[in-house]
């Protein structure tokens, strides 16, 4: 199971991973396959590979993720603010990895070797960071035997720290899958 960038990583492993044939099922929640316009313009396809090569550990603020992008739940927002988590500063290497994974998973010729039989994709239409468009494309062309895409009308990027209504719906869907 993976969420956001982790959700993209598990899907990518099912394409390129050494032991992908041992995995029976995966769940990916709001995978970062197609960034929303606000984020797409900040992630340069031309300079990032160069930075990753020359300064792999250099920090970049290419993903200006705010707490308000993650959840609309006041209790969770209060908690995140109190802990002062930083989600936006990442290394050039990590940014390049994100771009590469997104490129692989948005090209149906590249994921012909997808080896997992059961795939559950969950995506919120309100996610302000990652669009459902990329997840829909992946679901349409993924060669998995049993693939299911659940789209939610409400909920921001992290559906597990959303309002009780959203969390309950996602939890019920996961259990019944």
PDB file of C-alpha atoms in Angstrom:
ATOM      1  CA  UNK A   1       0.000   0.000   0.000  1.00  0.00           C
ATOM      2  CA  UNK A   2       1.294   3.451  -0.834  1.00  0.00           C
ATOM      3  CA  UNK A   3       0.090   7.015  -0.798  1.00  0.00           C
ATOM      4  CA  UNK A   4       1.039   9.924  -3.076  1.00  0.00           C
ATOM      5  CA  UNK A   5       4.727   9.533  -4.048  1.00  0.00           C
ATOM      6  CA  UNK A   6       4.804   6.178  -2.224  1.00  0.00           C
ATOM      7  CA  UNK A   7       1.768   5.148  -4.280  1.00  0.00           C
ATOM      8  CA  UNK A   8       3.644   5.983  -7.476  1.00  0.00           C
ATOM      9  CA  UNK A   9       6.697   4.107  -6.232  1.00  0.00           C
ATOM     10  CA  UNK A  10       4.811   0.866  -5.621  1.00  0.00           C
ATOM     11  CA  UNK A  11       3.228   1.018  -9.075  1.00  0.00           C
ATOM     12  CA  UNK A  12       6.653   1.636 -10.594  1.00  0.00           C
ATOM     13  CA  UNK A  13       8.082  -1.341  -8.670  1.00  0.00           C
ATOM     14  CA  UNK A  14       5.377  -3.497 -10.232  1.00  0.00           C
ATOM     15  CA  UNK A  15       6.808  -2.471 -13.613  1.00  0.00           C
ATOM     16  CA  UNK A  16      10.551  -2.510 -12.951  1.00  0.00           C
ATOM     17  CA  UNK A  17      11.127  -4.195  -9.595  1.00  0.00           C
ATOM     18  CA  UNK A  18      13.414  -7.197  -9.268  1.00  0.00           C
ATOM     19  CA  UNK A  19      10.878  -9.260  -7.288  1.00  0.00           C
ATOM     20  CA  UNK A  20       7.685  -7.839  -8.800  1.00  0.00           C
ATOM     21  CA  UNK A  21       6.463 -11.320  -9.706  1.00  0.00           C
ATOM     22  CA  UNK A  22       6.155 -12.135  -5.978  1.00  0.00           C
ATOM     23  CA  UNK A  23       3.606  -9.394  -5.349  1.00  0.00           C
ATOM     24  CA  UNK A  24      -0.055 -10.413  -5.642  1.00  0.00           C
ATOM     25  CA  UNK A  25      -1.874  -7.164  -4.851  1.00  0.00           C
ATOM     26  CA  UNK A  26      -1.172  -3.445  -4.466  1.00  0.00           C
ATOM     27  CA  UNK A  27      -3.146  -0.457  -3.285  1.00  0.00           C
ATOM     28  CA  UNK A  28      -2.180   3.027  -4.423  1.00  0.00           C
ATOM     29  CA  UNK A  29      -3.905   6.086  -2.986  1.00  0.00           C
ATOM     30  CA  UNK A  30      -3.737   9.427  -4.804  1.00  0.00           C
ATOM     31  CA  UNK A  31      -0.551   8.384  -6.632  1.00  0.00           C
ATOM     32  CA  UNK A  32       1.525  11.279  -7.942  1.00  0.00           C
ATOM     33  CA  UNK A  33       1.218  10.420 -11.624  1.00  0.00           C
ATOM     34  CA  UNK A  34      -0.046  13.705 -13.018  1.00  0.00           C
ATOM     35  CA  UNK A  35       0.645  16.865 -11.018  1.00  0.00           C
ATOM     36  CA  UNK A  36      -1.917  19.638 -10.803  1.00  0.00           C
ATOM     37  CA  UNK A  37      -0.940  22.732 -12.860  1.00  0.00           C
ATOM     38  CA  UNK A  38       0.379  24.611  -9.806  1.00  0.00           C
ATOM     39  CA  UNK A  39       2.941  21.839  -9.230  1.00  0.00           C
ATOM     40  CA  UNK A  40       3.605  20.815 -12.828  1.00  0.00           C
ATOM     41  CA  UNK A  41       5.063  24.215 -13.699  1.00  0.00           C
ATOM     42  CA  UNK A  42       7.469  24.039 -10.754  1.00  0.00           C
ATOM     43  CA  UNK A  43       8.945  20.677 -11.671  1.00  0.00           C
ATOM     44  CA  UNK A  44      11.355  21.331 -14.525  1.00  0.00           C
ATOM     45  CA  UNK A  45      11.849  18.377 -16.831  1.00  0.00           C
ATOM     46  CA  UNK A  46      15.078  19.854 -18.191  1.00  0.00           C
ATOM     47  CA  UNK A  47      17.033  21.095 -15.172  1.00  0.00           C
ATOM     48  CA  UNK A  48      16.201  18.380 -12.649  1.00  0.00           C
ATOM     49  CA  UNK A  49      18.225  15.568 -14.311  1.00  0.00           C
ATOM     50  CA  UNK A  50      21.220  17.907 -14.434  1.00  0.00           C
ATOM     51  CA  UNK A  51      20.834  18.899 -10.763  1.00  0.00           C
ATOM     52  CA  UNK A  52      20.423  15.261  -9.760  1.00  0.00           C
ATOM     53  CA  UNK A  53      23.667  14.412 -11.542  1.00  0.00           C
ATOM     54  CA  UNK A  54      25.756  17.362 -10.356  1.00  0.00           C
ATOM     55  CA  UNK A  55      24.227  18.089  -6.930  1.00  0.00           C
ATOM     56  CA  UNK A  56      22.210  15.002  -5.978  1.00  0.00           C
ATOM     57  CA  UNK A  57      21.845  15.939  -2.307  1.00  0.00           C
ATOM     58  CA  UNK A  58      21.030  19.606  -2.903  1.00  0.00           C
ATOM     59  CA  UNK A  59      17.727  20.680  -1.405  1.00  0.00           C
ATOM     60  CA  UNK A  60      14.941  22.121  -3.511  1.00  0.00           C
ATOM     61  CA  UNK A  61      11.497  23.422  -2.665  1.00  0.00           C
ATOM     62  CA  UNK A  62       9.951  22.171  -5.879  1.00  0.00           C
ATOM     63  CA  UNK A  63       6.851  20.812  -4.176  1.00  0.00           C
ATOM     64  CA  UNK A  64       5.315  23.692  -2.225  1.00  0.00           C
ATOM     65  CA  UNK A  65       2.912  21.444  -0.357  1.00  0.00           C
ATOM     66  CA  UNK A  66       0.948  23.145   2.375  1.00  0.00           C
ATOM     67  CA  UNK A  67      -0.852  21.416   5.196  1.00  0.00           C
ATOM     68  CA  UNK A  68      -4.110  22.615   3.641  1.00  0.00           C
ATOM     69  CA  UNK A  69      -3.341  20.483   0.562  1.00  0.00           C
ATOM     70  CA  UNK A  70      -3.350  17.340   2.684  1.00  0.00           C
ATOM     71  CA  UNK A  71      -6.592  17.520   4.639  1.00  0.00           C
ATOM     72  CA  UNK A  72      -9.648  19.637   5.291  1.00  0.00           C
ATOM     73  CA  UNK A  73     -10.031  18.198   8.790  1.00  0.00           C
ATOM     74  CA  UNK A  74      -9.430  20.923  11.405  1.00  0.00           C
ATOM     75  CA  UNK A  75      -8.090  18.480  13.991  1.00  0.00           C
ATOM     76  CA  UNK A  76      -5.466  17.085  11.633  1.00  0.00           C
ATOM     77  CA  UNK A  77      -4.520  20.574  10.410  1.00  0.00           C
ATOM     78  CA  UNK A  78      -3.976  21.667  13.987  1.00  0.00           C
ATOM     79  CA  UNK A  79      -1.801  18.610  14.640  1.00  0.00           C
ATOM     80  CA  UNK A  80       0.295  19.133  11.490  1.00  0.00           C
ATOM     81  CA  UNK A  81       0.832  22.802  12.323  1.00  0.00           C
ATOM     82  CA  UNK A  82       1.865  21.937  15.871  1.00  0.00           C
ATOM     83  CA  UNK A  83       4.516  19.459  14.657  1.00  0.00           C
ATOM     84  CA  UNK A  84       5.834  21.792  11.924  1.00  0.00           C
ATOM     85  CA  UNK A  85       6.326  19.026   9.355  1.00  0.00           C
ATOM     86  CA  UNK A  86       8.079  20.078   6.140  1.00  0.00           C
ATOM     87  CA  UNK A  87       6.739  18.354   3.049  1.00  0.00           C
ATOM     88  CA  UNK A  88       8.101  20.666   0.394  1.00  0.00           C
ATOM     89  CA  UNK A  89      11.902  20.530   0.711  1.00  0.00           C
ATOM     90  CA  UNK A  90      13.322  17.501  -1.073  1.00  0.00           C
ATOM     91  CA  UNK A  91      16.624  16.573  -2.730  1.00  0.00           C
ATOM     92  CA  UNK A  92      17.261  16.987  -6.447  1.00  0.00           C
ATOM     93  CA  UNK A  93      17.728  13.199  -6.685  1.00  0.00           C
ATOM     94  CA  UNK A  94      14.315  12.568  -5.147  1.00  0.00           C
ATOM     95  CA  UNK A  95      12.646  15.100  -7.446  1.00  0.00           C
ATOM     96  CA  UNK A  96      14.257  13.416 -10.443  1.00  0.00           C
ATOM     97  CA  UNK A  97      12.997  10.014  -9.224  1.00  0.00           C
ATOM     98  CA  UNK A  98       9.470  11.420  -8.949  1.00  0.00           C
ATOM     99  CA  UNK A  99       9.643  12.758 -12.506  1.00  0.00           C
ATOM    100  CA  UNK A 100      11.004   9.482 -13.853  1.00  0.00           C
ATOM    101  CA  UNK A 101       8.317   7.375 -12.175  1.00  0.00           C
ATOM    102  CA  UNK A 102       5.588   9.694 -13.443  1.00  0.00           C
ATOM    103  CA  UNK A 103       7.012   9.427 -16.966  1.00  0.00           C
ATOM    104  CA  UNK A 104       7.132   5.613 -16.852  1.00  0.00           C
ATOM    105  CA  UNK A 105       3.597   5.282 -15.497  1.00  0.00           C
ATOM    106  CA  UNK A 106       2.131   7.683 -18.042  1.00  0.00           C
ATOM    107  CA  UNK A 107       3.467   5.769 -21.032  1.00  0.00           C
ATOM    108  CA  UNK A 108       1.556   2.554 -21.700  1.00  0.00           C
ATOM    109  CA  UNK A 109       4.446   1.052 -23.692  1.00  0.00           C
ATOM    110  CA  UNK A 110       6.685   1.346 -20.629  1.00  0.00           C
ATOM    111  CA  UNK A 111       4.398  -0.535 -18.264  1.00  0.00           C
ATOM    112  CA  UNK A 112       3.689  -3.584 -20.417  1.00  0.00           C
ATOM    113  CA  UNK A 113       5.748  -5.610 -17.935  1.00  0.00           C
ATOM    114  CA  UNK A 114       3.396  -4.828 -15.047  1.00  0.00           C
ATOM    115  CA  UNK A 115       3.402  -8.088 -13.071  1.00  0.00           C
ATOM    116  CA  UNK A 116       0.805  -7.703 -10.299  1.00  0.00           C
ATOM    117  CA  UNK A 117      -2.627  -9.303 -10.676  1.00  0.00           C
ATOM    118  CA  UNK A 118      -4.749  -7.213  -8.285  1.00  0.00           C
ATOM    119  CA  UNK A 119      -4.573  -3.428  -8.219  1.00  0.00           C
ATOM    120  CA  UNK A 120      -6.737  -1.009  -6.289  1.00  0.00           C
ATOM    121  CA  UNK A 121      -6.324   2.646  -7.208  1.00  0.00           C
ATOM    122  CA  UNK A 122      -7.984   5.280  -5.064  1.00  0.00           C
ATOM    123  CA  UNK A 123      -8.035   8.929  -6.064  1.00  0.00           C
ATOM    124  CA  UNK A 124      -9.841  12.042  -4.896  1.00  0.00           C
ATOM    125  CA  UNK A 125     -11.123  14.451  -7.514  1.00  0.00           C
ATOM    126  CA  UNK A 126     -10.397  17.274  -5.048  1.00  0.00           C
ATOM    127  CA  UNK A 127      -6.705  16.397  -4.622  1.00  0.00           C
ATOM    128  CA  UNK A 128      -4.952  19.772  -5.094  1.00  0.00           C
ATOM    129  CA  UNK A 129      -1.554  18.189  -5.768  1.00  0.00           C
ATOM    130  CA  UNK A 130      -2.121  15.206  -8.076  1.00  0.00           C
ATOM    131  CA  UNK A 131      -4.868  15.033 -10.707  1.00  0.00           C
ATOM    132  CA  UNK A 132      -7.089  12.012 -11.148  1.00  0.00           C
ATOM    133  CA  UNK A 133      -6.333  12.190 -14.894  1.00  0.00           C
ATOM    134  CA  UNK A 134      -2.997  10.383 -14.523  1.00  0.00           C
ATOM    135  CA  UNK A 135      -4.542   7.649 -12.385  1.00  0.00           C
ATOM    136  CA  UNK A 136      -7.369   7.179 -14.896  1.00  0.00           C
ATOM    137  CA  UNK A 137      -4.833   6.797 -17.718  1.00  0.00           C
ATOM    138  CA  UNK A 138      -2.858   4.244 -15.754  1.00  0.00           C
ATOM    139  CA  UNK A 139      -6.021   2.289 -14.865  1.00  0.00           C
ATOM    140  CA  UNK A 140      -7.146   2.257 -18.488  1.00  0.00           C
ATOM    141  CA  UNK A 141      -3.919   0.833 -19.904  1.00  0.00           C
ATOM    142  CA  UNK A 142      -2.486  -1.194 -17.023  1.00  0.00           C
ATOM    143  CA  UNK A 143      -2.370  -4.897 -17.979  1.00  0.00           C
ATOM    144  CA  UNK A 144      -3.275  -6.109 -14.460  1.00  0.00           C
ATOM    145  CA  UNK A 145      -5.899  -8.882 -14.475  1.00  0.00           C
ATOM    146  CA  UNK A 146      -8.012  -7.251 -11.782  1.00  0.00           C
ATOM    147  CA  UNK A 147      -7.743  -3.476 -11.611  1.00  0.00           C
ATOM    148  CA  UNK A 148     -10.200  -1.188  -9.912  1.00  0.00           C
ATOM    149  CA  UNK A 149     -10.217   2.597  -9.728  1.00  0.00           C
ATOM    150  CA  UNK A 150     -12.280   4.227  -6.996  1.00  0.00           C
ATOM    151  CA  UNK A 151     -12.792   7.972  -7.415  1.00  0.00           C
ATOM    152  CA  UNK A 152     -13.969  10.135  -4.554  1.00  0.00           C
ATOM    153  CA  UNK A 153     -15.750  13.431  -5.045  1.00  0.00           C
ATOM    154  CA  UNK A 154     -14.437  14.856  -1.774  1.00  0.00           C
ATOM    155  CA  UNK A 155     -11.173  14.647   0.116  1.00  0.00           C
ATOM    156  CA  UNK A 156      -7.822  16.292  -0.387  1.00  0.00           C
ATOM    157  CA  UNK A 157      -4.426  14.611  -0.865  1.00  0.00           C
ATOM    158  CA  UNK A 158      -4.244  12.381   2.192  1.00  0.00           C
ATOM    159  CA  UNK A 159      -7.560  10.551   2.471  1.00  0.00           C
ATOM    160  CA  UNK A 160      -6.505   8.841   5.711  1.00  0.00           C
ATOM    161  CA  UNK A 161      -6.287  12.108   7.628  1.00  0.00           C
ATOM    162  CA  UNK A 162      -9.443  13.586   6.144  1.00  0.00           C
ATOM    163  CA  UNK A 163     -12.792  14.265   7.744  1.00  0.00           C
ATOM    164  CA  UNK A 164     -14.504  11.321   9.394  1.00  0.00           C
ATOM    165  CA  UNK A 165     -16.978  11.014   6.492  1.00  0.00           C
ATOM    166  CA  UNK A 166     -14.199  10.634   3.892  1.00  0.00           C
ATOM    167  CA  UNK A 167     -12.063   8.403   6.105  1.00  0.00           C
ATOM    168  CA  UNK A 168     -15.019   6.085   6.820  1.00  0.00           C
ATOM    169  CA  UNK A 169     -15.824   5.737   3.111  1.00  0.00           C
ATOM    170  CA  UNK A 170     -12.208   4.971   2.144  1.00  0.00           C
ATOM    171  CA  UNK A 171     -11.837   2.501   5.020  1.00  0.00           C
ATOM    172  CA  UNK A 172     -15.071   0.696   4.070  1.00  0.00           C
ATOM    173  CA  UNK A 173     -13.969   0.473   0.429  1.00  0.00           C
ATOM    174  CA  UNK A 174     -10.559  -0.913   1.399  1.00  0.00           C
ATOM    175  CA  UNK A 175     -12.106  -3.559   3.629  1.00  0.00           C
ATOM    176  CA  UNK A 176     -14.635  -4.678   1.028  1.00  0.00           C
ATOM    177  CA  UNK A 177     -12.014  -4.828  -1.741  1.00  0.00           C
TER     178      UNK A 177
END
